[in-house]
């Protein structure tokens, strides 16, 4: 399992959480390692534009696109989730991967920025908690997870769970083997570890098939 190391933030927390679950996860910074991986994790912290630029300049944007096109299990986390969209109001002109349509926008004006707290997930699609490889399987009803962000993608057809923060905020998206979470699973205690375990299970099931 490849955790993309493109020089932003503390990537080792995601790597260590996956290793704790028994996954053969490691930070990778070269195309060959991404292409050989059975799953890819794209973390991200900071500004959308800085992360988009770092991903491109690291040489990992194209292999990431290749993994997405090939249907390899792929998990975007926080700004890594936002990068799955076309762009962001935060960084005009910076382009995301464009896998999901829409532009990342700011949280509601009526709430504190950033949202830096625990919040509950409300499922929009019950299937997100049912199939063996579903992200929220085993997390229980309305699990608590930890958020640190001022921007979020729009709620769209891919959105399977939201949190309430001045209105519904897209928190989790799924399209086949592609997952995206606005919250930080590695900081979300038992619920976050269970979600990561579900992703490890998805990677194993996909590889076996």
PDB file of C-alpha atoms in Angstrom:
ATOM      1  CA  UNK A   1       0.000   0.000   0.000  1.00  0.00           C
ATOM      2  CA  UNK A   2       1.525   3.304  -1.115  1.00  0.00           C
ATOM      3  CA  UNK A   3       1.156   6.472   0.972  1.00  0.00           C
ATOM      4  CA  UNK A   4       2.126   9.247  -1.424  1.00  0.00           C
ATOM      5  CA  UNK A   5       5.068  11.223  -0.062  1.00  0.00           C
ATOM      6  CA  UNK A   6       4.990  14.530  -1.929  1.00  0.00           C
ATOM      7  CA  UNK A   7       6.608  16.649   0.742  1.00  0.00           C
ATOM      8  CA  UNK A   8       3.621  18.051   2.626  1.00  0.00           C
ATOM      9  CA  UNK A   9       2.669  17.725   6.289  1.00  0.00           C
ATOM     10  CA  UNK A  10       3.073  14.784   8.608  1.00  0.00           C
ATOM     11  CA  UNK A  11       2.504  11.804   6.341  1.00  0.00           C
ATOM     12  CA  UNK A  12       3.910   9.291   8.801  1.00  0.00           C
ATOM     13  CA  UNK A  13       0.794   9.358  10.991  1.00  0.00           C
ATOM     14  CA  UNK A  14      -1.240   7.831   8.160  1.00  0.00           C
ATOM     15  CA  UNK A  15       1.531   5.356   7.373  1.00  0.00           C
ATOM     16  CA  UNK A  16       1.847   4.264  11.014  1.00  0.00           C
ATOM     17  CA  UNK A  17      -1.920   3.893  11.490  1.00  0.00           C
ATOM     18  CA  UNK A  18      -2.105   1.578   8.476  1.00  0.00           C
ATOM     19  CA  UNK A  19       0.930  -0.391   9.626  1.00  0.00           C
ATOM     20  CA  UNK A  20      -0.693  -0.764  13.058  1.00  0.00           C
ATOM     21  CA  UNK A  21      -3.576  -2.505  11.285  1.00  0.00           C
ATOM     22  CA  UNK A  22      -1.213  -4.948   9.609  1.00  0.00           C
ATOM     23  CA  UNK A  23      -1.070  -3.307   6.190  1.00  0.00           C
ATOM     24  CA  UNK A  24       2.217  -3.287   4.305  1.00  0.00           C
ATOM     25  CA  UNK A  25       1.990   0.488   4.006  1.00  0.00           C
ATOM     26  CA  UNK A  26       4.962   2.712   3.295  1.00  0.00           C
ATOM     27  CA  UNK A  27       5.724   6.222   2.143  1.00  0.00           C
ATOM     28  CA  UNK A  28       6.609   6.262  -1.553  1.00  0.00           C
ATOM     29  CA  UNK A  29       8.021   9.068  -3.674  1.00  0.00           C
ATOM     30  CA  UNK A  30       8.590   7.395  -7.060  1.00  0.00           C
ATOM     31  CA  UNK A  31       6.378   6.315  -9.949  1.00  0.00           C
ATOM     32  CA  UNK A  32       7.410   2.637  -9.901  1.00  0.00           C
ATOM     33  CA  UNK A  33       6.338   2.177  -6.280  1.00  0.00           C
ATOM     34  CA  UNK A  34       2.928   3.711  -6.947  1.00  0.00           C
ATOM     35  CA  UNK A  35       2.419   1.558 -10.031  1.00  0.00           C
ATOM     36  CA  UNK A  36       3.317  -1.595  -8.070  1.00  0.00           C
ATOM     37  CA  UNK A  37       1.014  -0.827  -5.122  1.00  0.00           C
ATOM     38  CA  UNK A  38      -2.233  -2.660  -4.442  1.00  0.00           C
ATOM     39  CA  UNK A  39      -3.732   0.527  -2.952  1.00  0.00           C
ATOM     40  CA  UNK A  40      -2.894   4.236  -2.759  1.00  0.00           C
ATOM     41  CA  UNK A  41      -3.448   6.789   0.013  1.00  0.00           C
ATOM     42  CA  UNK A  42      -3.256  10.515  -0.757  1.00  0.00           C
ATOM     43  CA  UNK A  43      -3.043  12.553   2.473  1.00  0.00           C
ATOM     44  CA  UNK A  44      -2.921  16.336   2.518  1.00  0.00           C
ATOM     45  CA  UNK A  45      -2.716  19.270   4.914  1.00  0.00           C
ATOM     46  CA  UNK A  46      -2.470  23.008   4.358  1.00  0.00           C
ATOM     47  CA  UNK A  47      -3.640  24.995   1.343  1.00  0.00           C
ATOM     48  CA  UNK A  48      -5.193  23.354  -1.711  1.00  0.00           C
ATOM     49  CA  UNK A  49      -2.915  25.178  -4.152  1.00  0.00           C
ATOM     50  CA  UNK A  50       0.273  24.284  -2.297  1.00  0.00           C
ATOM     51  CA  UNK A  51      -0.717  20.612  -2.161  1.00  0.00           C
ATOM     52  CA  UNK A  52      -1.713  20.529  -5.844  1.00  0.00           C
ATOM     53  CA  UNK A  53       1.606  22.107  -6.806  1.00  0.00           C
ATOM     54  CA  UNK A  54       3.618  19.768  -4.580  1.00  0.00           C
ATOM     55  CA  UNK A  55       1.864  16.703  -5.998  1.00  0.00           C
ATOM     56  CA  UNK A  56       2.633  17.845  -9.537  1.00  0.00           C
ATOM     57  CA  UNK A  57       6.246  18.876  -8.883  1.00  0.00           C
ATOM     58  CA  UNK A  58       6.975  15.633  -7.025  1.00  0.00           C
ATOM     59  CA  UNK A  59       6.198  13.654 -10.168  1.00  0.00           C
ATOM     60  CA  UNK A  60       3.455  11.725  -8.359  1.00  0.00           C
ATOM     61  CA  UNK A  61       0.444  13.343 -10.015  1.00  0.00           C
ATOM     62  CA  UNK A  62       0.576  11.176 -13.135  1.00  0.00           C
ATOM     63  CA  UNK A  63       1.024   7.840 -11.327  1.00  0.00           C
ATOM     64  CA  UNK A  64      -1.807   8.878  -8.985  1.00  0.00           C
ATOM     65  CA  UNK A  65      -3.996   9.505 -12.021  1.00  0.00           C
ATOM     66  CA  UNK A  66      -2.920   6.134 -13.389  1.00  0.00           C
ATOM     67  CA  UNK A  67      -3.982   4.359 -10.196  1.00  0.00           C
ATOM     68  CA  UNK A  68      -7.339   6.137 -10.291  1.00  0.00           C
ATOM     69  CA  UNK A  69      -7.886   5.213 -13.942  1.00  0.00           C
ATOM     70  CA  UNK A  70      -6.981   1.585 -13.245  1.00  0.00           C
ATOM     71  CA  UNK A  71      -9.477   1.292 -10.385  1.00  0.00           C
ATOM     72  CA  UNK A  72      -6.808   0.621  -7.766  1.00  0.00           C
ATOM     73  CA  UNK A  73      -8.254   1.236  -4.258  1.00  0.00           C
ATOM     74  CA  UNK A  74      -7.525   4.899  -3.603  1.00  0.00           C
ATOM     75  CA  UNK A  75      -8.163   6.947  -0.451  1.00  0.00           C
ATOM     76  CA  UNK A  76      -7.879  10.748  -0.371  1.00  0.00           C
ATOM     77  CA  UNK A  77      -7.735  12.269   3.123  1.00  0.00           C
ATOM     78  CA  UNK A  78      -8.410  15.906   4.139  1.00  0.00           C
ATOM     79  CA  UNK A  79      -6.806  18.087   1.438  1.00  0.00           C
ATOM     80  CA  UNK A  80      -6.044  14.831  -0.370  1.00  0.00           C
ATOM     81  CA  UNK A  81      -9.830  14.405  -0.547  1.00  0.00           C
ATOM     82  CA  UNK A  82     -10.249  17.956  -1.842  1.00  0.00           C
ATOM     83  CA  UNK A  83      -7.655  17.288  -4.554  1.00  0.00           C
ATOM     84  CA  UNK A  84     -10.031  14.726  -6.049  1.00  0.00           C
ATOM     85  CA  UNK A  85     -12.225  17.638  -7.184  1.00  0.00           C
ATOM     86  CA  UNK A  86     -11.696  20.130 -10.009  1.00  0.00           C
ATOM     87  CA  UNK A  87     -10.428  23.056  -7.963  1.00  0.00           C
ATOM     88  CA  UNK A  88     -10.899  25.169  -4.856  1.00  0.00           C
ATOM     89  CA  UNK A  89     -12.042  28.688  -4.064  1.00  0.00           C
ATOM     90  CA  UNK A  90      -9.103  28.774  -1.652  1.00  0.00           C
ATOM     91  CA  UNK A  91      -6.588  28.663  -4.520  1.00  0.00           C
ATOM     92  CA  UNK A  92      -8.018  30.102  -7.757  1.00  0.00           C
ATOM     93  CA  UNK A  93      -6.281  28.681 -10.800  1.00  0.00           C
ATOM     94  CA  UNK A  94      -4.953  25.597  -9.028  1.00  0.00           C
ATOM     95  CA  UNK A  95      -6.302  22.420 -10.605  1.00  0.00           C
ATOM     96  CA  UNK A  96      -7.254  19.273  -8.760  1.00  0.00           C
ATOM     97  CA  UNK A  97      -7.380  15.770 -10.168  1.00  0.00           C
ATOM     98  CA  UNK A  98     -10.959  16.297 -11.319  1.00  0.00           C
ATOM     99  CA  UNK A  99     -12.193  12.798 -10.553  1.00  0.00           C
ATOM    100  CA  UNK A 100     -15.258  14.274  -8.866  1.00  0.00           C
ATOM    101  CA  UNK A 101     -17.006  17.290 -10.373  1.00  0.00           C
ATOM    102  CA  UNK A 102     -17.319  20.540  -8.462  1.00  0.00           C
ATOM    103  CA  UNK A 103     -15.230  23.116  -6.659  1.00  0.00           C
ATOM    104  CA  UNK A 104     -14.155  23.011  -3.026  1.00  0.00           C
ATOM    105  CA  UNK A 105     -15.589  25.950  -1.094  1.00  0.00           C
ATOM    106  CA  UNK A 106     -15.402  27.577   2.345  1.00  0.00           C
ATOM    107  CA  UNK A 107     -17.418  26.459   5.322  1.00  0.00           C
ATOM    108  CA  UNK A 108     -20.474  28.505   6.264  1.00  0.00           C
ATOM    109  CA  UNK A 109     -19.825  32.061   7.461  1.00  0.00           C
ATOM    110  CA  UNK A 110     -21.906  31.421  10.563  1.00  0.00           C
ATOM    111  CA  UNK A 111     -19.404  28.967  12.121  1.00  0.00           C
ATOM    112  CA  UNK A 112     -15.858  29.216  13.414  1.00  0.00           C
ATOM    113  CA  UNK A 113     -13.076  28.619  10.905  1.00  0.00           C
ATOM    114  CA  UNK A 114     -11.457  26.151  10.924  1.00  0.00           C
ATOM    115  CA  UNK A 115     -13.696  23.382  12.150  1.00  0.00           C
ATOM    116  CA  UNK A 116     -11.264  21.854  14.610  1.00  0.00           C
ATOM    117  CA  UNK A 117     -13.282  19.373  16.627  1.00  0.00           C
ATOM    118  CA  UNK A 118     -14.971  16.016  16.865  1.00  0.00           C
ATOM    119  CA  UNK A 119     -18.203  15.794  14.911  1.00  0.00           C
ATOM    120  CA  UNK A 120     -20.677  13.072  14.011  1.00  0.00           C
ATOM    121  CA  UNK A 121     -21.208  11.514  10.602  1.00  0.00           C
ATOM    122  CA  UNK A 122     -24.728  11.289   9.199  1.00  0.00           C
ATOM    123  CA  UNK A 123     -25.111   8.690   6.459  1.00  0.00           C
ATOM    124  CA  UNK A 124     -26.764   9.753   3.215  1.00  0.00           C
ATOM    125  CA  UNK A 125     -26.289   6.327   1.638  1.00  0.00           C
ATOM    126  CA  UNK A 126     -26.964   3.307   3.919  1.00  0.00           C
ATOM    127  CA  UNK A 127     -24.784   1.134   1.680  1.00  0.00           C
ATOM    128  CA  UNK A 128     -21.739   2.941   3.098  1.00  0.00           C
ATOM    129  CA  UNK A 129     -22.185   0.947   6.289  1.00  0.00           C
ATOM    130  CA  UNK A 130     -23.316  -2.408   4.920  1.00  0.00           C
ATOM    131  CA  UNK A 131     -21.176  -4.235   2.342  1.00  0.00           C
ATOM    132  CA  UNK A 132     -18.072  -6.055   3.488  1.00  0.00           C
ATOM    133  CA  UNK A 133     -15.816  -3.468   1.849  1.00  0.00           C
ATOM    134  CA  UNK A 134     -17.895  -0.389   2.766  1.00  0.00           C
ATOM    135  CA  UNK A 135     -16.070   2.448   4.552  1.00  0.00           C
ATOM    136  CA  UNK A 136     -18.376   2.746   7.569  1.00  0.00           C
ATOM    137  CA  UNK A 137     -18.990  -0.956   8.147  1.00  0.00           C
ATOM    138  CA  UNK A 138     -18.768  -1.685  11.864  1.00  0.00           C
ATOM    139  CA  UNK A 139     -18.547   1.964  12.955  1.00  0.00           C
ATOM    140  CA  UNK A 140     -22.050   2.097  14.402  1.00  0.00           C
ATOM    141  CA  UNK A 141     -24.708   4.746  13.961  1.00  0.00           C
ATOM    142  CA  UNK A 142     -23.471   8.350  13.611  1.00  0.00           C
ATOM    143  CA  UNK A 143     -19.816   7.740  14.562  1.00  0.00           C
ATOM    144  CA  UNK A 144     -17.637  10.536  15.951  1.00  0.00           C
ATOM    145  CA  UNK A 145     -14.603  11.549  13.867  1.00  0.00           C
ATOM    146  CA  UNK A 146     -12.090  14.389  14.035  1.00  0.00           C
ATOM    147  CA  UNK A 147     -12.013  17.356  11.635  1.00  0.00           C
ATOM    148  CA  UNK A 148      -9.470  20.133  11.014  1.00  0.00           C
ATOM    149  CA  UNK A 149     -10.477  22.227   7.957  1.00  0.00           C
ATOM    150  CA  UNK A 150     -11.906  25.506   6.687  1.00  0.00           C
ATOM    151  CA  UNK A 151     -12.925  24.271   3.219  1.00  0.00           C
ATOM    152  CA  UNK A 152     -14.871  21.261   1.973  1.00  0.00           C
ATOM    153  CA  UNK A 153     -16.066  19.780  -1.319  1.00  0.00           C
ATOM    154  CA  UNK A 154     -19.681  20.221  -2.397  1.00  0.00           C
ATOM    155  CA  UNK A 155     -22.227  17.581  -1.447  1.00  0.00           C
ATOM    156  CA  UNK A 156     -22.703  15.535  -4.613  1.00  0.00           C
ATOM    157  CA  UNK A 157     -23.764  12.134  -5.888  1.00  0.00           C
ATOM    158  CA  UNK A 158     -20.522  10.638  -4.558  1.00  0.00           C
ATOM    159  CA  UNK A 159     -21.159  11.917  -1.001  1.00  0.00           C
ATOM    160  CA  UNK A 160     -22.204   9.105   1.349  1.00  0.00           C
ATOM    161  CA  UNK A 161     -21.903  10.931   4.703  1.00  0.00           C
ATOM    162  CA  UNK A 162     -22.003  14.509   5.949  1.00  0.00           C
ATOM    163  CA  UNK A 163     -21.456  16.285   9.244  1.00  0.00           C
ATOM    164  CA  UNK A 164     -23.489  19.220  10.535  1.00  0.00           C
ATOM    165  CA  UNK A 165     -21.402  22.385  10.783  1.00  0.00           C
ATOM    166  CA  UNK A 166     -23.474  25.384   9.812  1.00  0.00           C
ATOM    167  CA  UNK A 167     -25.344  23.028   7.485  1.00  0.00           C
ATOM    168  CA  UNK A 168     -24.427  19.724   5.844  1.00  0.00           C
ATOM    169  CA  UNK A 169     -20.718  19.414   5.056  1.00  0.00           C
ATOM    170  CA  UNK A 170     -19.413  16.682   2.740  1.00  0.00           C
ATOM    171  CA  UNK A 171     -17.421  14.367   4.998  1.00  0.00           C
ATOM    172  CA  UNK A 172     -17.088  11.087   3.120  1.00  0.00           C
ATOM    173  CA  UNK A 173     -17.358  10.217  -0.569  1.00  0.00           C
ATOM    174  CA  UNK A 174     -17.260   6.872  -2.354  1.00  0.00           C
ATOM    175  CA  UNK A 175     -17.231   5.848  -5.994  1.00  0.00           C
ATOM    176  CA  UNK A 176     -16.376   2.191  -6.348  1.00  0.00           C
ATOM    177  CA  UNK A 177     -12.892   1.625  -4.942  1.00  0.00           C
ATOM    178  CA  UNK A 178     -12.267   5.380  -4.593  1.00  0.00           C
ATOM    179  CA  UNK A 179     -12.828   6.835  -1.119  1.00  0.00           C
ATOM    180  CA  UNK A 180     -12.384  10.376   0.163  1.00  0.00           C
ATOM    181  CA  UNK A 181     -12.654  11.665   3.740  1.00  0.00           C
ATOM    182  CA  UNK A 182     -12.602  15.300   4.861  1.00  0.00           C
ATOM    183  CA  UNK A 183     -11.884  14.211   8.440  1.00  0.00           C
ATOM    184  CA  UNK A 184      -8.672  12.577   9.682  1.00  0.00           C
ATOM    185  CA  UNK A 185      -9.159   8.814  10.244  1.00  0.00           C
ATOM    186  CA  UNK A 186      -5.723   8.529  11.873  1.00  0.00           C
ATOM    187  CA  UNK A 187      -6.827  11.076  14.519  1.00  0.00           C
ATOM    188  CA  UNK A 188     -10.328   9.673  15.002  1.00  0.00           C
ATOM    189  CA  UNK A 189      -9.688   6.982  17.603  1.00  0.00           C
ATOM    190  CA  UNK A 190     -11.337   3.583  17.311  1.00  0.00           C
ATOM    191  CA  UNK A 191     -13.786   4.748  14.627  1.00  0.00           C
ATOM    192  CA  UNK A 192     -10.972   6.032  12.437  1.00  0.00           C
ATOM    193  CA  UNK A 193      -8.947   2.871  12.831  1.00  0.00           C
ATOM    194  CA  UNK A 194     -11.981   0.792  11.905  1.00  0.00           C
ATOM    195  CA  UNK A 195     -12.498   2.865   8.762  1.00  0.00           C
ATOM    196  CA  UNK A 196      -8.838   2.429   7.803  1.00  0.00           C
ATOM    197  CA  UNK A 197      -9.204  -1.288   8.502  1.00  0.00           C
ATOM    198  CA  UNK A 198     -12.134  -1.345   6.090  1.00  0.00           C
ATOM    199  CA  UNK A 199      -9.906   0.258   3.446  1.00  0.00           C
ATOM    200  CA  UNK A 200      -7.219  -2.355   4.072  1.00  0.00           C
ATOM    201  CA  UNK A 201      -9.934  -4.980   3.600  1.00  0.00           C
ATOM    202  CA  UNK A 202     -11.019  -3.358   0.341  1.00  0.00           C
ATOM    203  CA  UNK A 203      -7.438  -3.444  -0.927  1.00  0.00           C
ATOM    204  CA  UNK A 204      -7.079  -7.126   0.026  1.00  0.00           C
ATOM    205  CA  UNK A 205     -10.387  -8.080  -1.612  1.00  0.00           C
ATOM    206  CA  UNK A 206      -9.545  -6.170  -4.783  1.00  0.00           C
ATOM    207  CA  UNK A 207      -6.077  -7.675  -4.992  1.00  0.00           C
ATOM    208  CA  UNK A 208      -7.437 -11.202  -4.495  1.00  0.00           C
ATOM    209  CA  UNK A 209      -9.995 -10.682  -7.260  1.00  0.00           C
TER     210      UNK A 209
END
